[in-house]
Short mmCIF file of N, CA and C in Angstrom, two decimals:
data_model
loop_
_atom_site.label_atom_id
_atom_site.label_comp_id
_atom_site.label_asym_id
_atom_site.label_seq_id
_atom_site.Cartn_x
_atom_site.Cartn_y
_atom_site.Cartn_z
N UNK A 3 10.94 12.65 3.31
CA UNK A 3 9.98 13.03 2.29
C UNK A 3 9.41 14.38 2.67
N UNK A 4 9.53 15.36 1.79
CA UNK A 4 9.11 16.71 2.12
C UNK A 4 7.84 17.16 1.42
N UNK A 5 7.35 16.41 0.46
CA UNK A 5 6.15 16.81 -0.27
C UNK A 5 4.93 16.74 0.64
N UNK A 6 4.15 17.84 0.72
CA UNK A 6 2.96 17.81 1.57
C UNK A 6 1.89 16.91 0.97
N UNK A 7 1.05 16.36 1.82
CA UNK A 7 -0.07 15.54 1.36
C UNK A 7 -1.30 16.44 1.38
N UNK A 8 -1.87 16.67 0.22
CA UNK A 8 -3.02 17.57 0.15
C UNK A 8 -4.29 16.85 0.57
N UNK A 9 -5.32 17.61 1.01
CA UNK A 9 -6.57 16.99 1.45
C UNK A 9 -7.28 16.32 0.27
N UNK A 10 -8.20 15.44 0.59
CA UNK A 10 -8.97 14.75 -0.44
C UNK A 10 -9.72 15.77 -1.29
N UNK A 11 -9.63 15.59 -2.60
CA UNK A 11 -10.29 16.51 -3.54
C UNK A 11 -11.80 16.36 -3.46
N UNK A 12 -12.56 17.40 -3.80
CA UNK A 12 -14.01 17.28 -3.82
C UNK A 12 -14.45 16.20 -4.82
N UNK A 13 -15.63 15.68 -4.63
CA UNK A 13 -16.12 14.55 -5.43
C UNK A 13 -16.69 14.98 -6.78
N UNK A 14 -16.33 16.17 -7.28
CA UNK A 14 -16.93 16.63 -8.53
C UNK A 14 -16.58 15.75 -9.72
N UNK A 15 -15.40 15.16 -9.77
CA UNK A 15 -15.02 14.33 -10.92
C UNK A 15 -15.92 13.10 -11.03
N UNK A 16 -16.13 12.45 -9.91
CA UNK A 16 -16.94 11.24 -9.93
C UNK A 16 -18.37 11.57 -10.35
N UNK A 17 -18.90 12.70 -9.86
CA UNK A 17 -20.28 13.03 -10.20
C UNK A 17 -20.43 13.43 -11.67
N UNK A 18 -19.39 13.96 -12.28
CA UNK A 18 -19.46 14.32 -13.70
C UNK A 18 -19.14 13.14 -14.61
N UNK A 19 -18.67 12.03 -14.04
CA UNK A 19 -18.36 10.86 -14.83
C UNK A 19 -17.11 11.00 -15.66
N UNK A 20 -16.25 11.96 -15.34
CA UNK A 20 -15.02 12.15 -16.12
C UNK A 20 -13.95 11.18 -15.65
N UNK A 21 -13.03 10.91 -16.53
CA UNK A 21 -11.89 10.07 -16.18
C UNK A 21 -10.95 10.82 -15.26
N UNK A 22 -10.29 10.08 -14.42
CA UNK A 22 -9.19 10.66 -13.66
C UNK A 22 -8.02 10.75 -14.63
N UNK A 23 -6.94 11.28 -14.17
CA UNK A 23 -5.81 11.40 -15.06
C UNK A 23 -4.89 10.19 -14.98
N UNK A 24 -3.96 10.17 -15.87
CA UNK A 24 -2.98 9.10 -15.98
C UNK A 24 -1.89 9.30 -14.93
N UNK A 25 -1.25 8.20 -14.54
CA UNK A 25 -0.10 8.28 -13.65
C UNK A 25 1.00 9.05 -14.39
N UNK A 26 1.47 10.12 -13.79
CA UNK A 26 2.51 10.93 -14.42
C UNK A 26 3.89 10.55 -13.91
N UNK A 27 4.00 10.32 -12.61
CA UNK A 27 5.32 10.03 -12.03
C UNK A 27 5.16 9.16 -10.79
N UNK A 28 6.08 8.22 -10.67
CA UNK A 28 6.17 7.41 -9.46
C UNK A 28 7.57 7.59 -8.91
N UNK A 29 7.64 7.97 -7.64
CA UNK A 29 8.92 8.18 -6.98
C UNK A 29 9.03 7.19 -5.82
N UNK A 30 10.18 6.55 -5.73
CA UNK A 30 10.42 5.57 -4.66
C UNK A 30 11.38 6.18 -3.64
N UNK A 31 11.05 5.99 -2.37
CA UNK A 31 11.88 6.50 -1.29
C UNK A 31 12.29 5.36 -0.36
N UNK A 32 13.52 5.40 0.08
CA UNK A 32 14.02 4.49 1.11
C UNK A 32 14.00 5.32 2.39
N UNK A 33 13.21 4.89 3.37
CA UNK A 33 13.03 5.66 4.59
C UNK A 33 13.42 4.82 5.80
N UNK A 34 14.35 5.34 6.58
CA UNK A 34 14.76 4.67 7.82
C UNK A 34 13.92 5.25 8.96
N UNK A 35 13.09 4.42 9.56
CA UNK A 35 12.21 4.85 10.65
C UNK A 35 12.81 4.34 11.96
N UNK A 36 13.27 5.26 12.82
CA UNK A 36 13.85 4.80 14.09
C UNK A 36 12.76 4.21 14.98
N UNK A 37 13.08 3.09 15.61
CA UNK A 37 12.14 2.46 16.53
C UNK A 37 12.38 3.01 17.94
N UNK A 38 11.32 3.11 18.70
CA UNK A 38 11.43 3.60 20.07
C UNK A 38 12.33 2.70 20.90
N UNK A 39 12.29 1.43 20.56
CA UNK A 39 13.01 0.42 21.33
C UNK A 39 13.51 -0.64 20.36
N UNK A 40 14.70 -1.15 20.58
CA UNK A 40 15.23 -2.20 19.71
C UNK A 40 14.34 -3.44 19.80
N UNK A 41 14.08 -4.01 18.64
CA UNK A 41 13.25 -5.22 18.55
C UNK A 41 14.17 -6.40 18.25
N UNK A 42 14.02 -7.45 19.01
CA UNK A 42 14.82 -8.66 18.80
C UNK A 42 13.89 -9.86 18.74
N UNK A 43 14.10 -10.70 17.74
CA UNK A 43 13.38 -11.97 17.66
C UNK A 43 14.33 -13.01 17.11
N UNK A 44 13.84 -14.18 16.87
CA UNK A 44 14.71 -15.32 16.52
C UNK A 44 15.61 -15.06 15.32
N UNK A 45 15.11 -14.34 14.32
CA UNK A 45 15.91 -14.20 13.10
C UNK A 45 16.59 -12.85 12.93
N UNK A 46 16.29 -11.88 13.77
CA UNK A 46 16.90 -10.57 13.55
C UNK A 46 16.72 -9.66 14.76
N UNK A 47 17.54 -8.63 14.79
CA UNK A 47 17.43 -7.58 15.80
C UNK A 47 17.58 -6.25 15.06
N UNK A 48 16.75 -5.27 15.42
CA UNK A 48 16.83 -3.99 14.71
C UNK A 48 16.44 -2.83 15.63
N UNK A 49 17.07 -1.67 15.37
CA UNK A 49 16.77 -0.44 16.09
C UNK A 49 16.04 0.55 15.18
N UNK A 50 15.96 0.22 13.90
CA UNK A 50 15.20 1.04 12.95
C UNK A 50 14.58 0.14 11.90
N UNK A 51 13.55 0.64 11.28
CA UNK A 51 12.87 -0.10 10.23
C UNK A 51 13.17 0.59 8.91
N UNK A 52 13.69 -0.16 7.95
CA UNK A 52 13.97 0.39 6.63
C UNK A 52 12.76 0.11 5.74
N UNK A 53 12.03 1.17 5.43
CA UNK A 53 10.76 1.02 4.72
C UNK A 53 10.83 1.62 3.32
N UNK A 54 9.93 1.16 2.48
CA UNK A 54 9.77 1.66 1.12
C UNK A 54 8.54 2.55 1.11
N UNK A 55 8.69 3.78 0.65
CA UNK A 55 7.55 4.68 0.47
C UNK A 55 7.45 5.00 -1.01
N UNK A 56 6.25 4.85 -1.55
CA UNK A 56 5.99 5.14 -2.96
C UNK A 56 5.12 6.39 -3.03
N UNK A 57 5.51 7.31 -3.89
CA UNK A 57 4.74 8.54 -4.12
C UNK A 57 4.27 8.49 -5.57
N UNK A 58 2.95 8.54 -5.76
CA UNK A 58 2.36 8.55 -7.10
C UNK A 58 1.78 9.93 -7.35
N UNK A 59 2.14 10.52 -8.49
CA UNK A 59 1.56 11.79 -8.89
C UNK A 59 0.80 11.58 -10.19
N UNK A 60 -0.45 12.02 -10.20
CA UNK A 60 -1.27 11.94 -11.40
C UNK A 60 -1.05 13.19 -12.25
N UNK A 61 -1.38 13.10 -13.53
CA UNK A 61 -1.14 14.21 -14.45
C UNK A 61 -1.89 15.48 -14.04
N UNK A 62 -3.02 15.35 -13.37
CA UNK A 62 -3.77 16.53 -12.93
C UNK A 62 -3.32 17.03 -11.57
N UNK A 63 -2.26 16.42 -11.01
CA UNK A 63 -1.66 16.95 -9.79
C UNK A 63 -1.94 16.21 -8.50
N UNK A 64 -2.92 15.32 -8.46
CA UNK A 64 -3.18 14.59 -7.22
C UNK A 64 -1.98 13.72 -6.88
N UNK A 65 -1.70 13.63 -5.58
CA UNK A 65 -0.55 12.85 -5.11
C UNK A 65 -1.04 11.85 -4.07
N UNK A 66 -0.51 10.64 -4.14
CA UNK A 66 -0.81 9.61 -3.15
C UNK A 66 0.47 8.98 -2.65
N UNK A 67 0.42 8.48 -1.43
CA UNK A 67 1.59 7.83 -0.82
C UNK A 67 1.20 6.45 -0.31
N UNK A 68 2.15 5.53 -0.40
CA UNK A 68 1.96 4.19 0.13
C UNK A 68 3.26 3.70 0.74
N UNK A 69 3.15 2.78 1.67
CA UNK A 69 4.34 2.27 2.36
C UNK A 69 4.33 0.75 2.37
N UNK A 70 5.50 0.18 2.22
CA UNK A 70 5.69 -1.26 2.33
C UNK A 70 6.93 -1.52 3.17
N UNK A 71 6.97 -2.69 3.76
CA UNK A 71 8.09 -3.03 4.64
C UNK A 71 8.73 -4.33 4.14
N UNK A 72 9.66 -4.22 3.19
CA UNK A 72 10.32 -5.42 2.67
C UNK A 72 11.23 -6.04 3.74
N UNK A 73 11.08 -7.32 3.95
CA UNK A 73 11.92 -8.05 4.89
C UNK A 73 12.27 -9.39 4.25
N UNK A 74 13.56 -9.70 4.11
CA UNK A 74 13.94 -10.97 3.50
C UNK A 74 13.33 -12.18 4.21
N UNK A 75 13.20 -12.11 5.52
CA UNK A 75 12.69 -13.25 6.30
C UNK A 75 11.17 -13.28 6.39
N UNK A 76 10.49 -12.27 5.85
CA UNK A 76 9.03 -12.25 5.86
C UNK A 76 8.48 -12.31 4.43
N UNK A 77 8.87 -11.33 3.61
CA UNK A 77 8.34 -11.25 2.24
C UNK A 77 9.33 -11.73 1.19
N UNK A 78 10.56 -12.03 1.62
CA UNK A 78 11.58 -12.45 0.66
C UNK A 78 12.19 -11.28 -0.09
N UNK A 79 11.87 -10.06 0.31
CA UNK A 79 12.32 -8.86 -0.39
C UNK A 79 13.35 -8.08 0.43
N UNK A 80 14.13 -7.31 -0.28
CA UNK A 80 14.98 -6.29 0.32
C UNK A 80 14.51 -4.96 -0.27
N UNK A 81 14.99 -3.87 0.29
CA UNK A 81 14.67 -2.57 -0.30
C UNK A 81 15.12 -2.54 -1.76
N UNK A 82 16.31 -3.07 -2.02
CA UNK A 82 16.85 -3.07 -3.38
C UNK A 82 15.98 -3.87 -4.34
N UNK A 83 15.54 -5.06 -3.92
CA UNK A 83 14.71 -5.87 -4.82
C UNK A 83 13.34 -5.23 -5.03
N UNK A 84 12.80 -4.57 -4.01
CA UNK A 84 11.51 -3.88 -4.16
C UNK A 84 11.65 -2.72 -5.14
N UNK A 85 12.74 -1.95 -5.02
CA UNK A 85 13.00 -0.87 -5.97
C UNK A 85 13.11 -1.43 -7.39
N UNK A 86 13.83 -2.53 -7.53
CA UNK A 86 14.05 -3.12 -8.86
C UNK A 86 12.74 -3.58 -9.49
N UNK A 87 11.91 -4.28 -8.73
CA UNK A 87 10.67 -4.81 -9.30
C UNK A 87 9.71 -3.67 -9.66
N UNK A 88 9.69 -2.60 -8.88
CA UNK A 88 8.79 -1.48 -9.18
C UNK A 88 9.31 -0.63 -10.34
N UNK A 89 10.60 -0.66 -10.57
CA UNK A 89 11.20 0.16 -11.63
C UNK A 89 11.11 -0.48 -13.01
N UNK A 90 10.71 -1.73 -13.09
CA UNK A 90 10.69 -2.47 -14.36
C UNK A 90 9.46 -2.23 -15.22
N UNK A 91 8.45 -1.58 -14.70
CA UNK A 91 7.18 -1.49 -15.43
C UNK A 91 6.84 -0.04 -15.78
N UNK A 92 6.03 0.08 -16.83
CA UNK A 92 5.44 1.37 -17.19
C UNK A 92 4.06 1.38 -16.52
N UNK A 93 4.01 1.90 -15.29
CA UNK A 93 2.77 1.83 -14.51
C UNK A 93 1.66 2.67 -15.12
N UNK A 94 2.00 3.74 -15.82
CA UNK A 94 0.97 4.55 -16.49
C UNK A 94 0.22 3.69 -17.51
N UNK A 95 0.95 2.87 -18.25
CA UNK A 95 0.32 1.98 -19.23
C UNK A 95 -0.47 0.86 -18.54
N UNK A 96 0.11 0.28 -17.50
CA UNK A 96 -0.54 -0.84 -16.79
C UNK A 96 -1.87 -0.39 -16.18
N UNK A 97 -1.88 0.78 -15.55
CA UNK A 97 -3.08 1.27 -14.88
C UNK A 97 -4.06 1.91 -15.86
N UNK A 98 -3.55 2.56 -16.90
CA UNK A 98 -4.42 3.22 -17.87
C UNK A 98 -5.04 4.48 -17.30
N UNK A 99 -6.20 4.85 -17.83
CA UNK A 99 -6.92 6.03 -17.35
C UNK A 99 -8.30 5.56 -16.88
N UNK A 100 -8.44 5.32 -15.60
CA UNK A 100 -9.71 4.82 -15.08
C UNK A 100 -10.82 5.87 -15.12
N UNK A 101 -12.06 5.42 -15.26
CA UNK A 101 -13.21 6.33 -15.31
C UNK A 101 -13.86 6.53 -13.95
N UNK A 102 -13.55 5.65 -13.01
CA UNK A 102 -14.10 5.78 -11.65
C UNK A 102 -13.23 4.98 -10.69
N UNK A 103 -13.49 5.15 -9.41
CA UNK A 103 -12.67 4.50 -8.39
C UNK A 103 -12.82 2.98 -8.45
N UNK A 104 -14.00 2.49 -8.83
CA UNK A 104 -14.21 1.04 -8.95
C UNK A 104 -13.27 0.44 -10.00
N UNK A 105 -13.01 1.15 -11.09
CA UNK A 105 -12.07 0.66 -12.11
C UNK A 105 -10.65 0.58 -11.55
N UNK A 106 -10.29 1.54 -10.71
CA UNK A 106 -8.96 1.51 -10.08
C UNK A 106 -8.83 0.26 -9.22
N UNK A 107 -9.83 0.02 -8.38
CA UNK A 107 -9.81 -1.14 -7.49
C UNK A 107 -9.75 -2.42 -8.31
N UNK A 108 -10.55 -2.52 -9.35
CA UNK A 108 -10.57 -3.71 -10.20
C UNK A 108 -9.21 -3.95 -10.85
N UNK A 109 -8.60 -2.90 -11.37
CA UNK A 109 -7.30 -3.09 -12.02
C UNK A 109 -6.23 -3.51 -11.01
N UNK A 110 -6.32 -3.02 -9.78
CA UNK A 110 -5.33 -3.40 -8.78
C UNK A 110 -5.54 -4.82 -8.26
N UNK A 111 -6.79 -5.31 -8.31
CA UNK A 111 -7.04 -6.70 -7.90
C UNK A 111 -6.30 -7.68 -8.79
N UNK A 112 -6.13 -7.34 -10.05
CA UNK A 112 -5.45 -8.24 -10.97
C UNK A 112 -3.98 -7.89 -11.17
N UNK A 113 -3.50 -6.90 -10.45
CA UNK A 113 -2.10 -6.50 -10.55
C UNK A 113 -1.20 -7.62 -10.07
N UNK A 114 -0.20 -7.92 -10.86
CA UNK A 114 0.72 -8.99 -10.49
C UNK A 114 2.15 -8.52 -10.71
N UNK A 115 2.96 -8.65 -9.68
CA UNK A 115 4.37 -8.32 -9.79
C UNK A 115 5.15 -9.62 -9.91
N UNK A 116 6.25 -9.61 -10.63
CA UNK A 116 7.03 -10.84 -10.75
C UNK A 116 7.65 -11.23 -9.42
N UNK A 117 7.78 -12.52 -9.22
CA UNK A 117 8.42 -13.00 -8.00
C UNK A 117 9.89 -12.61 -8.00
N UNK A 118 10.40 -12.44 -6.83
CA UNK A 118 11.82 -12.13 -6.68
C UNK A 118 12.56 -13.45 -6.60
N UNK A 119 13.68 -13.55 -7.29
CA UNK A 119 14.41 -14.82 -7.38
C UNK A 119 14.71 -15.45 -6.03
N UNK A 120 15.06 -14.65 -5.05
CA UNK A 120 15.44 -15.18 -3.74
C UNK A 120 14.24 -15.47 -2.85
N UNK A 121 13.06 -15.63 -3.44
CA UNK A 121 11.84 -15.82 -2.66
C UNK A 121 11.26 -17.21 -2.87
N UNK A 122 11.72 -18.19 -2.11
CA UNK A 122 11.24 -19.56 -2.31
C UNK A 122 9.78 -19.76 -1.94
N UNK A 123 9.18 -18.83 -1.18
CA UNK A 123 7.79 -18.99 -0.75
C UNK A 123 6.79 -18.42 -1.75
N UNK A 124 7.28 -17.75 -2.78
CA UNK A 124 6.37 -17.21 -3.79
C UNK A 124 5.53 -16.05 -3.30
N UNK A 125 6.10 -15.16 -2.54
CA UNK A 125 5.36 -14.02 -2.01
C UNK A 125 5.08 -12.95 -3.07
N UNK A 126 5.73 -13.04 -4.22
CA UNK A 126 5.48 -12.15 -5.36
C UNK A 126 5.59 -10.67 -5.01
N UNK A 127 6.66 -10.31 -4.35
CA UNK A 127 6.96 -8.90 -4.06
C UNK A 127 5.83 -8.20 -3.32
N UNK A 128 5.32 -8.84 -2.27
CA UNK A 128 4.16 -8.29 -1.56
C UNK A 128 4.39 -6.91 -0.95
N UNK A 129 5.56 -6.64 -0.39
CA UNK A 129 5.80 -5.31 0.21
C UNK A 129 5.83 -4.24 -0.87
N UNK A 130 6.45 -4.54 -2.00
CA UNK A 130 6.48 -3.60 -3.12
C UNK A 130 5.06 -3.35 -3.64
N UNK A 131 4.30 -4.43 -3.79
CA UNK A 131 2.92 -4.30 -4.27
C UNK A 131 2.08 -3.49 -3.29
N UNK A 132 2.25 -3.75 -2.00
CA UNK A 132 1.51 -3.03 -0.97
C UNK A 132 1.76 -1.53 -1.08
N UNK A 133 3.02 -1.13 -1.16
CA UNK A 133 3.36 0.29 -1.24
C UNK A 133 2.78 0.93 -2.51
N UNK A 134 2.90 0.23 -3.63
CA UNK A 134 2.38 0.75 -4.90
C UNK A 134 0.85 0.86 -4.86
N UNK A 135 0.18 -0.19 -4.42
CA UNK A 135 -1.29 -0.18 -4.36
C UNK A 135 -1.80 0.95 -3.48
N UNK A 136 -1.22 1.09 -2.29
CA UNK A 136 -1.68 2.13 -1.38
C UNK A 136 -1.49 3.52 -1.99
N UNK A 137 -0.36 3.74 -2.65
CA UNK A 137 -0.10 5.04 -3.27
C UNK A 137 -1.09 5.32 -4.40
N UNK A 138 -1.37 4.30 -5.22
CA UNK A 138 -2.33 4.47 -6.31
C UNK A 138 -3.74 4.70 -5.78
N UNK A 139 -4.14 3.94 -4.77
CA UNK A 139 -5.47 4.12 -4.18
C UNK A 139 -5.59 5.51 -3.55
N UNK A 140 -4.54 5.96 -2.89
CA UNK A 140 -4.54 7.29 -2.28
C UNK A 140 -4.68 8.37 -3.36
N UNK A 141 -3.87 8.30 -4.41
CA UNK A 141 -3.91 9.31 -5.47
C UNK A 141 -5.26 9.32 -6.20
N UNK A 142 -5.73 8.13 -6.60
CA UNK A 142 -7.00 8.07 -7.33
C UNK A 142 -8.19 8.33 -6.41
N UNK A 143 -8.06 7.99 -5.14
CA UNK A 143 -9.11 8.35 -4.18
C UNK A 143 -9.28 9.86 -4.13
N UNK A 144 -8.17 10.57 -4.13
CA UNK A 144 -8.21 12.04 -4.15
C UNK A 144 -8.82 12.54 -5.46
N UNK A 145 -8.45 11.91 -6.57
CA UNK A 145 -8.95 12.33 -7.88
C UNK A 145 -10.47 12.13 -8.00
N UNK A 146 -10.98 11.03 -7.45
CA UNK A 146 -12.41 10.73 -7.55
C UNK A 146 -13.21 11.14 -6.31
N UNK A 147 -12.53 11.72 -5.31
CA UNK A 147 -13.24 12.13 -4.10
C UNK A 147 -13.73 10.94 -3.29
N UNK A 148 -12.99 9.85 -3.32
CA UNK A 148 -13.38 8.63 -2.60
C UNK A 148 -12.36 8.33 -1.49
N UNK A 149 -12.82 7.96 -0.30
CA UNK A 149 -11.87 7.55 0.73
C UNK A 149 -11.28 6.18 0.38
N UNK A 150 -10.06 5.94 0.79
CA UNK A 150 -9.41 4.65 0.50
C UNK A 150 -10.23 3.51 1.10
N UNK A 151 -10.91 3.75 2.20
CA UNK A 151 -11.74 2.72 2.83
C UNK A 151 -12.85 2.20 1.93
N UNK A 152 -13.18 2.91 0.89
CA UNK A 152 -14.22 2.48 -0.07
C UNK A 152 -13.82 1.19 -0.78
N UNK A 153 -12.54 0.88 -0.77
CA UNK A 153 -12.04 -0.36 -1.39
C UNK A 153 -12.77 -1.57 -0.81
N UNK A 154 -13.07 -1.53 0.47
CA UNK A 154 -13.74 -2.67 1.12
C UNK A 154 -15.08 -2.96 0.45
N UNK A 155 -15.80 -1.93 0.06
CA UNK A 155 -17.09 -2.12 -0.61
C UNK A 155 -16.94 -2.57 -2.06
N UNK A 156 -15.85 -2.15 -2.70
CA UNK A 156 -15.68 -2.39 -4.13
C UNK A 156 -14.93 -3.67 -4.47
N UNK A 157 -14.17 -4.20 -3.54
CA UNK A 157 -13.33 -5.38 -3.82
C UNK A 157 -14.20 -6.58 -4.21
N UNK A 158 -13.72 -7.33 -5.18
CA UNK A 158 -14.44 -8.51 -5.67
C UNK A 158 -13.60 -9.77 -5.52
N UNK A 159 -12.76 -9.83 -4.53
CA UNK A 159 -11.87 -10.98 -4.35
C UNK A 159 -12.66 -12.26 -4.10
N UNK A 160 -12.25 -13.38 -4.73
CA UNK A 160 -12.93 -14.65 -4.51
C UNK A 160 -12.85 -15.04 -3.03
N UNK A 161 -13.95 -15.52 -2.50
CA UNK A 161 -13.98 -15.96 -1.11
C UNK A 161 -14.20 -14.84 -0.11
N UNK A 162 -14.34 -13.62 -0.58
CA UNK A 162 -14.55 -12.48 0.31
C UNK A 162 -15.96 -12.54 0.88
N UNK A 163 -16.07 -12.50 2.19
CA UNK A 163 -17.38 -12.53 2.84
C UNK A 163 -17.75 -11.13 3.31
N UNK A 164 -18.96 -10.73 3.02
CA UNK A 164 -19.46 -9.43 3.49
C UNK A 164 -20.64 -9.69 4.42
N UNK A 165 -20.72 -8.89 5.46
CA UNK A 165 -21.80 -9.03 6.42
C UNK A 165 -22.64 -7.76 6.38
N UNK A 166 -23.98 -7.90 6.47
CA UNK A 166 -24.85 -6.73 6.36
C UNK A 166 -24.67 -5.73 7.50
N UNK A 167 -24.24 -6.19 8.64
CA UNK A 167 -24.02 -5.28 9.76
C UNK A 167 -22.76 -5.73 10.50
N UNK A 168 -22.16 -4.82 11.22
CA UNK A 168 -20.93 -5.20 11.94
C UNK A 168 -21.19 -6.33 12.92
N UNK A 169 -20.21 -7.19 13.04
CA UNK A 169 -20.31 -8.29 13.98
C UNK A 169 -19.56 -7.92 15.25
N UNK A 170 -19.78 -8.69 16.28
CA UNK A 170 -19.12 -8.44 17.55
C UNK A 170 -17.61 -8.55 17.37
N UNK A 171 -16.89 -7.62 17.94
CA UNK A 171 -15.44 -7.60 17.85
C UNK A 171 -14.85 -8.03 19.18
N UNK A 172 -13.84 -8.87 19.11
CA UNK A 172 -13.15 -9.29 20.32
C UNK A 172 -11.73 -8.77 20.27
N UNK A 173 -11.25 -8.31 21.39
CA UNK A 173 -9.90 -7.80 21.47
C UNK A 173 -9.05 -8.73 22.32
N UNK A 174 -7.78 -8.77 22.02
CA UNK A 174 -6.85 -9.58 22.80
C UNK A 174 -5.64 -8.75 23.16
N UNK A 175 -4.83 -9.27 24.01
CA UNK A 175 -3.61 -8.58 24.41
C UNK A 175 -2.50 -9.60 24.58
N UNK A 176 -1.29 -9.14 24.41
CA UNK A 176 -0.13 -10.00 24.62
C UNK A 176 0.65 -9.47 25.81
N UNK A 177 1.03 -10.35 26.69
CA UNK A 177 1.85 -9.97 27.83
C UNK A 177 3.24 -10.51 27.57
N UNK A 178 4.20 -9.62 27.54
CA UNK A 178 5.58 -10.04 27.29
C UNK A 178 6.39 -9.95 28.57
N UNK A 179 7.56 -10.52 28.54
CA UNK A 179 8.43 -10.48 29.71
C UNK A 179 8.81 -9.05 30.06
N UNK A 180 8.76 -8.14 29.08
CA UNK A 180 9.14 -6.76 29.33
C UNK A 180 7.95 -5.85 29.61
N UNK A 181 6.74 -6.41 29.73
CA UNK A 181 5.58 -5.58 30.05
C UNK A 181 5.77 -4.96 31.42
N UNK A 182 5.25 -3.73 31.57
CA UNK A 182 5.38 -3.04 32.85
C UNK A 182 4.72 -3.84 33.97
N UNK A 183 3.58 -4.42 33.67
CA UNK A 183 2.87 -5.27 34.63
C UNK A 183 2.58 -6.58 33.91
N UNK A 184 2.84 -7.66 34.56
CA UNK A 184 2.66 -8.96 33.91
C UNK A 184 1.28 -9.55 34.13
N UNK A 185 0.34 -8.72 34.50
CA UNK A 185 -1.03 -9.18 34.60
C UNK A 185 -1.97 -8.08 34.13
N UNK A 186 -3.12 -8.48 33.64
CA UNK A 186 -4.11 -7.51 33.15
C UNK A 186 -5.14 -7.24 34.22
#
């Protein structure tokens, strides 16, 4: 992918209450990411990760990128099925022309992609959705001058718990047979 990622646009659009622009173009990329070390587990072994990158361009020029990692044994998807499910829709019509970043977040909360036939677990194209959502949030975040992290404040998902102040964080570590030292 050679298109540069421009810095976040100033927040003038949000302060003027103007609409962002419509989705003009969505481009899908198949990207092979070489791994530093071959990964092996019970169901597969790989030396590279084949990822889906989505590039969204808005009519006023803002560009956003998102990435998803389709895996048949995790999400029930392949790169081909992710491309197919994302290519079936008119995303400009589905998303419309939002008036603020909160409208973007709200429309994405109800976004539903069709399940892929070979997906008995009903994951509903999660890797494809992830890549698309991130690209849309990135592009519209730039249009409205909002960081993507603002989604946490705006999300209205059922069962979502918010805390008034940060809670204590605990960290863990995994020691594998290939760790340089087998003790911490």
